[in-house]
Amino acid sequence: MRIDIFCLFPEMLVSPFEQSVIKRAKDKGIVEVSAHNIRDYTHDKHHTVDDYPYGGGAGMVLKPEPIFEAVEAVKQQLNVNNVPIILLTPAGRLFNQQIAQELARHSHLMLICGHYEGIDERVHEHLATDEISIGDYVLTGGELAAIVVIDAVARLIPGVLGSEMSLTSDSHVDGLLEYPQYTKPQAYRGWAVPSILLSGNHHEIACWKRRQAILSTVKRRRDLIEKANLNQEEKKWIFENSLNLK
Ligand code: ADE
């Protein structure tokens, strides 16, 4: 997958992709990340990227021309036409695991990061094909949001994580949080690992993990349960235990 990011502070995007899993994916040639500075696509002496809002109001607004020109130049250079162009904005659809999976199916993505107060509406309307928010809060810019989206998407691309198996048990994959995990030592400060996990009974262990995932979700994120992928028996189990599960 190739990812082009258009932003004002490309240096912010260097370090996160030079470590760990994403770095290995880049080294293997599975993921290619390229950051472009919107300021390089200005034509005036001061390299102006923003201006006062029409109609008045606080702060500055990012001008449309450098953003359109940056995206169009890279599209032309790469000879591509139908790439999703995602604007990172607090007004976008709320990012989640399902959207990460959807984006991971593309071979190329373009991300536009706003900064300061806002971005000219014509970028929303006539350039972006999608708008994503990483949460109901306002960041100083879209760069951090782009890092979050890229990280969540890249790890879903086949070959990026060591074990594809670990993806299927991730939190949020089937709408549930992940079950509790344990490693050595078997007892730590008197806290023992649940004995079922040491039993070697794979069927029993799989059932335990599923119940624990449901339990964890009910306890921590009851809002997720409504939409989770549960069978009739599991729904009945939650209903019957609903008082104990609080
Ligand atoms: N830019 C500023 N805040 C943001 C958010 N919550 N999500 C995505 N981009 C943003």
Coordinates of C-alpha atoms and ligand atoms in Angstrom, one line a residue:
M1 CA 0.0 0.0 0.0
R2 CA 1.2 3.5 -0.8
I3 CA 0.1 6.4 1.5
D4 CA 0.6 10.0 0.5
I5 CA 0.1 12.6 3.3
F6 CA -0.4 16.3 2.6
C7 CA 0.3 18.4 5.6
L8 CA 2.1 21.5 7.0
F9 CA 4.4 19.6 9.3
P10 CA 5.8 16.5 7.6
E11 CA 8.5 16.2 10.2
M12 CA 5.8 15.1 12.7
L13 CA 5.3 12.1 10.5
V14 CA 8.9 10.8 10.4
S15 CA 9.6 9.1 13.7
P16 CA 6.3 7.1 14.1
F17 CA 7.0 5.3 10.9
E18 CA 10.7 4.7 11.6
Q19 CA 10.0 2.3 14.5
S20 CA 8.7 -1.2 15.1
V21 CA 6.0 -2.8 13.0
I22 CA 5.5 0.0 10.4
K23 CA 9.3 0.4 9.9
R24 CA 9.6 -3.3 9.2
A25 CA 6.6 -3.1 6.8
K26 CA 8.3 -0.2 5.0
D27 CA 11.6 -2.1 4.9
K28 CA 9.8 -5.2 3.4
G29 CA 8.2 -2.9 0.8
I30 CA 4.6 -3.7 1.9
V31 CA 3.9 -0.1 3.0
E32 CA 5.3 3.1 1.5
V33 CA 4.6 6.4 3.3
S34 CA 5.3 9.7 1.6
A35 CA 4.7 13.1 3.3
H36 CA 4.3 16.2 1.2
N37 CA 4.5 19.7 2.5
I38 CA 1.5 21.8 1.4
R39 CA 3.7 24.9 1.7
D40 CA 5.8 23.7 -1.2
Y41 CA 2.8 24.3 -3.5
T42 CA 2.5 28.0 -2.7
H43 CA 3.6 30.6 -5.3
D44 CA 4.0 33.8 -3.2
K45 CA 7.2 35.1 -1.6
H46 CA 5.9 34.3 1.9
H47 CA 4.6 30.8 1.1
T48 CA 1.2 31.7 2.5
V49 CA -0.9 28.7 3.3
D50 CA -3.7 30.4 5.4
D51 CA -5.7 33.6 5.5
Y52 CA -8.4 35.3 7.5
P53 CA -11.9 33.8 7.3
Y54 CA -14.5 35.5 5.1
G55 CA -17.3 36.9 7.3
G56 CA -15.0 37.2 10.2
G57 CA -14.3 34.9 13.1
A58 CA -11.5 33.6 15.1
G59 CA -8.3 32.1 13.7
M60 CA -7.0 31.4 10.3
V61 CA -8.3 29.2 7.5
L62 CA -6.1 27.0 5.2
K63 CA -6.3 28.2 1.7
P64 CA -7.6 25.8 -1.0
E65 CA -5.1 26.4 -3.8
P66 CA -1.9 24.9 -2.3
I67 CA -3.9 21.8 -1.1
F68 CA -5.6 21.2 -4.5
E69 CA -2.3 21.8 -6.3
A70 CA -0.3 19.4 -4.0
V71 CA -2.8 16.6 -4.4
E72 CA -3.1 17.1 -8.1
A73 CA 0.7 17.3 -8.6
V74 CA 1.2 14.0 -6.8
K75 CA -1.7 12.3 -8.6
Q76 CA -0.2 13.4 -11.9
Q77 CA 3.3 12.4 -11.0
L78 CA 2.1 8.9 -10.0
N79 CA -0.4 8.7 -12.9
V80 CA -3.3 7.8 -10.6
N81 CA -6.9 8.9 -10.7
N82 CA -9.2 7.0 -8.4
V83 CA -7.3 7.2 -5.1
P84 CA -9.4 7.8 -1.9
I85 CA -8.6 11.3 -0.7
I86 CA -9.3 11.4 3.0
L87 CA -9.5 14.6 4.9
L88 CA -8.7 14.3 8.6
T89 CA -11.1 16.6 10.5
P90 CA -13.1 16.5 13.7
A91 CA -16.2 16.8 11.5
G92 CA -15.5 13.4 9.8
R93 CA -17.0 10.0 10.3
L94 CA -15.7 8.5 13.6
F95 CA -12.7 6.2 12.9
N96 CA -13.1 2.6 14.1
Q97 CA -11.8 -0.9 13.4
Q98 CA -14.4 -1.4 10.6
I99 CA -13.2 1.7 8.8
A100 CA -9.6 0.6 9.3
Q101 CA -10.5 -2.7 7.6
E102 CA -12.3 -0.9 4.8
L103 CA -9.2 1.3 4.1
A104 CA -6.8 -1.6 4.3
R105 CA -8.3 -3.0 1.2
H106 CA -7.0 -0.2 -0.9
S107 CA -3.6 -0.2 -2.5
H108 CA -3.2 3.6 -2.3
L109 CA -4.6 6.3 0.0
M110 CA -4.1 10.0 0.2
L111 CA -4.6 11.8 3.5
I112 CA -5.0 15.6 3.9
C113 CA -4.2 17.1 7.3
G114 CA -5.7 20.4 8.3
H115 CA -4.1 22.7 10.8
Y116 CA -5.1 25.8 12.8
E117 CA -8.8 26.8 12.9
G118 CA -10.0 25.1 9.7
I119 CA -9.7 24.4 6.1
D120 CA -11.5 26.1 3.2
E121 CA -14.9 24.3 2.6
R122 CA -14.0 23.8 -1.1
V123 CA -11.4 21.2 0.0
H124 CA -14.2 19.3 1.8
E125 CA -16.6 19.6 -1.0
H126 CA -14.5 19.2 -4.2
L127 CA -11.3 17.4 -3.3
A128 CA -11.8 15.0 -0.4
T129 CA -13.7 11.8 -1.1
D130 CA -13.9 10.9 2.6
E131 CA -13.6 12.6 5.9
I132 CA -12.4 10.9 9.1
S133 CA -12.2 12.0 12.7
I134 CA -10.2 10.0 15.2
G135 CA -12.4 11.1 18.1
D136 CA -14.7 13.8 19.5
Y137 CA -11.9 16.2 20.5
V138 CA -9.9 18.8 18.6
L139 CA -6.2 18.4 17.9
T140 CA -3.9 21.2 16.7
G141 CA -3.7 19.5 13.4
G142 CA -4.5 16.4 11.4
E143 CA -0.9 15.0 11.5
L144 CA -1.4 13.0 14.7
A145 CA -4.8 11.8 13.4
A146 CA -3.1 10.6 10.2
I147 CA -0.5 8.7 12.3
V148 CA -3.3 7.0 14.2
V149 CA -5.2 6.0 11.0
I150 CA -2.1 4.8 9.2
D151 CA -1.0 2.7 12.1
A152 CA -4.4 1.0 12.5
V153 CA -4.7 0.4 8.8
A154 CA -1.1 -0.7 8.1
R155 CA -1.2 -3.5 10.7
L156 CA -4.1 -5.1 8.9
I157 CA -2.3 -5.4 5.6
P158 CA -1.2 -9.0 5.0
G159 CA 2.4 -9.6 5.9
V160 CA 2.8 -6.5 8.2
L161 CA 2.2 -8.3 11.5
G162 CA 4.2 -11.5 12.2
S163 CA 1.1 -13.5 12.9
E164 CA -2.2 -13.0 11.0
M165 CA -3.9 -15.0 13.7
S166 CA -3.4 -12.2 16.2
L167 CA -5.7 -10.0 14.1
T168 CA -8.7 -12.2 14.5
S169 CA -8.6 -12.0 18.3
D170 CA -8.0 -8.2 18.4
S171 CA -10.3 -6.0 20.3
H172 CA -13.1 -4.6 18.1
V173 CA -12.7 -7.2 15.3
D174 CA -16.0 -8.9 16.0
G175 CA -17.4 -5.9 18.0
L176 CA -16.0 -7.2 21.3
L177 CA -13.0 -6.2 23.4
E178 CA -10.2 -8.7 23.6
Y179 CA -10.2 -11.4 26.4
P180 CA -7.5 -11.1 29.1
Q181 CA -4.0 -12.3 28.2
Y182 CA -1.5 -13.8 30.6
T183 CA 2.2 -14.9 30.3
K184 CA 4.8 -16.2 32.6
P185 CA 5.1 -16.3 35.6
Q186 CA 2.2 -18.6 36.4
A187 CA 1.8 -16.9 39.8
Y188 CA 2.9 -13.3 40.4
R189 CA 2.7 -11.8 43.9
G190 CA 0.1 -14.4 44.6
W191 CA -2.0 -13.6 41.5
A192 CA -2.5 -16.9 39.6
V193 CA -3.1 -17.3 35.9
P194 CA -6.7 -18.8 35.4
S195 CA -6.2 -22.6 35.6
I196 CA -8.3 -23.2 32.5
L197 CA -5.5 -21.6 30.4
L198 CA -3.0 -24.3 31.7
S199 CA -5.4 -27.2 31.1
G200 CA -4.4 -27.9 27.5
N201 CA -8.1 -28.3 26.6
H202 CA -8.4 -26.2 23.5
H203 CA -12.1 -26.3 23.2
E204 CA -12.6 -25.2 26.9
I205 CA -10.0 -22.5 26.4
A206 CA -11.7 -21.2 23.3
C207 CA -15.0 -21.1 25.2
W208 CA -13.4 -19.3 28.1
K209 CA -11.8 -16.7 25.9
R210 CA -15.1 -16.0 24.2
R211 CA -17.0 -15.6 27.5
Q212 CA -14.2 -13.4 28.9
A213 CA -14.3 -11.2 25.8
I214 CA -18.1 -10.8 26.2
L215 CA -17.7 -10.2 30.0
S216 CA -15.0 -7.6 29.4
T217 CA -17.1 -5.8 26.9
V218 CA -20.2 -5.8 29.1
K219 CA -18.3 -4.4 32.0
R220 CA -16.2 -1.8 30.2
R221 CA -18.1 -0.9 27.0
R222 CA -21.8 -1.9 27.3
D223 CA -22.5 0.4 24.3
L224 CA -20.6 -2.0 22.1
I225 CA -22.6 -5.1 23.0
E226 CA -25.7 -4.0 21.1
K227 CA -23.8 -4.2 17.8
A228 CA -21.5 -7.1 18.6
N229 CA -21.6 -10.3 16.7
L230 CA -23.2 -12.6 19.2
N231 CA -25.2 -15.8 18.8
Q232 CA -28.6 -16.5 20.5
E233 CA -27.0 -18.5 23.3
E234 CA -24.5 -15.7 24.1
K235 CA -27.3 -13.1 24.1
K236 CA -29.3 -15.3 26.5
W237 CA -26.3 -15.8 28.7
I238 CA -25.8 -12.0 29.0
F239 CA -29.5 -11.5 29.7
E240 CA -29.5 -14.1 32.4
N241 CA -26.4 -12.8 34.0
S242 CA -27.0 -9.1 33.4
L243 CA -27.2 -8.3 37.1
N244 CA -24.0 -10.2 37.9
L245 CA -22.2 -8.6 34.9
K246 CA -22.7 -5.0 36.1
Ligands
ADE1 N1 -7.9 17.4 13.3 C1 -8.2 18.1 14.4 N2 -8.8 17.3 15.3 C2 -9.0 16.1 14.6 C3 -9.7 14.9 15.0 N3 -10.3 14.7 16.2 N4 -9.7 13.9 14.1 C4 -9.1 14.1 12.9 N5 -8.5 15.2 12.5 C5 -8.4 16.2 13.4

